[in-house]
Coordinates of C-alpha atoms in Angstrom, one line a residue:
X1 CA 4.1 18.7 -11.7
X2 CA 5.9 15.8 -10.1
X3 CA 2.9 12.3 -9.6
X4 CA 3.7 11.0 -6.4
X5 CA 4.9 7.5 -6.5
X6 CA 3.6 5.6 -3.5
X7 CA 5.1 1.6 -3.5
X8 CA 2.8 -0.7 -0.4
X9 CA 5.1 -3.4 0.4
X10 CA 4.4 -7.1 2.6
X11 CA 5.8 -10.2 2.9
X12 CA 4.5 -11.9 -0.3
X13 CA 2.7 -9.4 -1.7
X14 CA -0.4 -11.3 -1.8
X15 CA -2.6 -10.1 1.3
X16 CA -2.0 -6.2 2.4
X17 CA 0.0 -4.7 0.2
X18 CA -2.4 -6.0 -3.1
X19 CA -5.2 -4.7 -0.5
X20 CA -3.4 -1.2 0.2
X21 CA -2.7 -0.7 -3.6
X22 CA -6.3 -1.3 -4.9
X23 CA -8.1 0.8 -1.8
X24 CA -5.8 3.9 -2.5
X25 CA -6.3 3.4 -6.0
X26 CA -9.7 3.1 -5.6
X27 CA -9.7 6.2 -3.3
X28 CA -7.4 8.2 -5.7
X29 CA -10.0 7.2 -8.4
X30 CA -13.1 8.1 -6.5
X31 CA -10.9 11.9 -5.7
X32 CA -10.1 12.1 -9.6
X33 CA -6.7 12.6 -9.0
X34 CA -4.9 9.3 -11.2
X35 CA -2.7 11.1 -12.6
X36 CA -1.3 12.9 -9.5
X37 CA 0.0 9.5 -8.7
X38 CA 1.7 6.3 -9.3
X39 CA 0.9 3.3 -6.9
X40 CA 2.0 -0.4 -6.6
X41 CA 2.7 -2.9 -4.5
X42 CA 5.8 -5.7 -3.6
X43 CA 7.1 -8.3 -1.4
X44 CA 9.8 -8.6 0.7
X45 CA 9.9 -12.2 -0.4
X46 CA 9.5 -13.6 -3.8
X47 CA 7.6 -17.1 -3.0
X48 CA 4.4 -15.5 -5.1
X49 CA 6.4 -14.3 -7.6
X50 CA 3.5 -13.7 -10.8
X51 CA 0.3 -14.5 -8.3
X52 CA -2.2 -12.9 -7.8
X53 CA -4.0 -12.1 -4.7
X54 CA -4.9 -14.4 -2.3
X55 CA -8.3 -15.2 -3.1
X56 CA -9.3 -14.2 0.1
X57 CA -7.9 -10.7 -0.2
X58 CA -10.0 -10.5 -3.8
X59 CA -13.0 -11.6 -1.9
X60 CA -12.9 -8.7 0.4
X61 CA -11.8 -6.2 -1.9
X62 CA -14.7 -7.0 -4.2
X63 CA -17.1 -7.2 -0.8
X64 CA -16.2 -3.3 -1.0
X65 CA -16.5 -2.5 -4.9
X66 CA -12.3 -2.9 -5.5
X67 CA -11.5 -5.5 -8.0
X68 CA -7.9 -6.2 -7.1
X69 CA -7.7 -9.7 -9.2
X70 CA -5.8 -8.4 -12.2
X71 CA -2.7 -7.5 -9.8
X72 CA 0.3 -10.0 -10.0
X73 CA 2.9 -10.6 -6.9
X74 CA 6.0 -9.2 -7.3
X75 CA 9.2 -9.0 -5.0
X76 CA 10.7 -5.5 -4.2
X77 CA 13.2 -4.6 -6.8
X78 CA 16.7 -2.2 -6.0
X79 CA 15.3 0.4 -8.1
X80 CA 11.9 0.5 -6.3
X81 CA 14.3 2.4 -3.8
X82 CA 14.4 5.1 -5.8
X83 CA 11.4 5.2 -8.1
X84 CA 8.9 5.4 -5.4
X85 CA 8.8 8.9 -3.3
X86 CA 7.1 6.7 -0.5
X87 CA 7.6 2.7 0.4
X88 CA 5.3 2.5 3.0
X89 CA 5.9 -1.4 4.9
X90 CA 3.0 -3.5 6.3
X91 CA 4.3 -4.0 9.8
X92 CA 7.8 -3.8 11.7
X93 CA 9.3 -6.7 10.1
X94 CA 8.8 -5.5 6.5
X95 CA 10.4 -2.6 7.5
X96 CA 13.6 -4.4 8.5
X97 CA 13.5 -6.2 5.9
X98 CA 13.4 -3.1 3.8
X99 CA 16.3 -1.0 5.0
X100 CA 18.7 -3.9 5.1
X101 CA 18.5 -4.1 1.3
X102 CA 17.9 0.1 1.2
X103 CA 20.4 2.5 0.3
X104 CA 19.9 5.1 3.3
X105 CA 17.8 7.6 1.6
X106 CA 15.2 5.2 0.5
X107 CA 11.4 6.9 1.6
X108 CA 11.0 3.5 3.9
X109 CA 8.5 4.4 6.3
X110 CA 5.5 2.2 8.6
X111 CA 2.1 2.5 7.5
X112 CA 1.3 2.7 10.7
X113 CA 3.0 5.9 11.6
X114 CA 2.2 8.1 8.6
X115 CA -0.9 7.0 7.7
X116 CA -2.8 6.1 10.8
X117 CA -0.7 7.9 13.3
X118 CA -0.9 5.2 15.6
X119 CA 3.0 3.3 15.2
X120 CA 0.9 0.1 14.6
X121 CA 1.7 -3.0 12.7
X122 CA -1.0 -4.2 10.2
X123 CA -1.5 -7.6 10.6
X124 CA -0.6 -10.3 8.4
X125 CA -4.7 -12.2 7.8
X126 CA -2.8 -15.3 6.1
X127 CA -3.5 -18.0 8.9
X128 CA -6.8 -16.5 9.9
X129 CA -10.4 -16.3 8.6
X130 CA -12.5 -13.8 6.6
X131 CA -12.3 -11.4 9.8
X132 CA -9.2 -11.2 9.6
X133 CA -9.3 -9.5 6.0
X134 CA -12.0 -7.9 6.9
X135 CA -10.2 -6.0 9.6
X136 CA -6.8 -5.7 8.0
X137 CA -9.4 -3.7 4.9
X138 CA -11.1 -1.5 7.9
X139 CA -7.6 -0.5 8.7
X140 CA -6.1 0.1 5.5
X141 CA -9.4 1.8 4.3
X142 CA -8.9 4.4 7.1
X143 CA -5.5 4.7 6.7
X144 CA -5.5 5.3 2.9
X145 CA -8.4 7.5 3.3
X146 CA -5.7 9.5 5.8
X147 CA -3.0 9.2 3.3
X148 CA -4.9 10.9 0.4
X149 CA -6.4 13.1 2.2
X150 CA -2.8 14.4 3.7
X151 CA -1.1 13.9 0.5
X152 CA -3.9 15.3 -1.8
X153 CA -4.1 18.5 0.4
X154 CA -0.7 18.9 0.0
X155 CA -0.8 18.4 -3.8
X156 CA -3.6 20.8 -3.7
X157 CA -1.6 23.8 -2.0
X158 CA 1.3 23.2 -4.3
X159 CA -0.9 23.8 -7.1
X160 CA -2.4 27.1 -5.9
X161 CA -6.0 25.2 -5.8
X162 CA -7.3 25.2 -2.2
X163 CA -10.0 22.5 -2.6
X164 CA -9.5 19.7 -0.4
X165 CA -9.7 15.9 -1.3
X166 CA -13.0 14.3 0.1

């Protein structure tokens, strides 16, 4: 069966997106479902290009038991377009950003809408303090915790099992 490729994508890939891609690993982990699916993360731009995190994102992550330091900055690529069954973009910019360099059935969508139902932006912590990673990780934690368990259910039924991911 098909892994589902999942590809988080910010500005410099250095705040969300490395935060996205080590909380639904984490969470994917935690399910034991790794190999149902690939996940990774980008920029839009490439001014962190082989950096990792912000250390303040690795601070918070490792507050929570992720260890997100090994992860490198890397700036979305034209066949990310088509390896990943869902590019899920940080906030309405990202987004923009994304389909002007997309070919038209790219899987671009706003974490906002499919993973927290709520259309919102995530907010780019970068010029604020440790709250503001803490709450950009509250948000991302419920979202990717929404995300699996949607996606995981789904995997689930197409497999004939009919536990659920918890």
């Amino acid at each position: 069966m098909k892994r589902i490729s999942i590809l988080f994508v910010c500005m410099g890939n250095i705040c969300r997106s490395p935060l996205a891609e080590g909380i639904f690993g984490h969470l994917v982990a935690e399910a034991g479902l790794i190999g149902h699916f690939r996940i990774d993360s980008a920029g839009t731009g490439g001014w962190h290009e082989g950096d990792p995190p912000d250390r303040r994102s690795v601070a918070t992550a490792k507050s929570h038991g992720i260890d997100i330091s090994g992860q490198r900055a890397r700036r979305i690529q034209p066949r990310d377009f088509t390896d990943f069954d869902l590019i899920l973009a940080m906030d309405r910019d990202n987004v923009a950003a994304l389909r002007k360099i997309a070919p038209p059935e790219a899987g671009i969508r706003l974490f906002g809408d499919i993973a927290l139902g709520t259309g919102e932006d995530i907010p780019d912590p970068y010029y604020g303090g440790p709250d503001s990673f803490e709450l950009v990780y509250t948000r991302l934690l419920t979202g990717c915790s929404s995300l699996l368990e949607t996606l995981g259910v789904e995997r689930a039924s197409c497999s004939g099992n009919t536990s659920s991911v918890r």
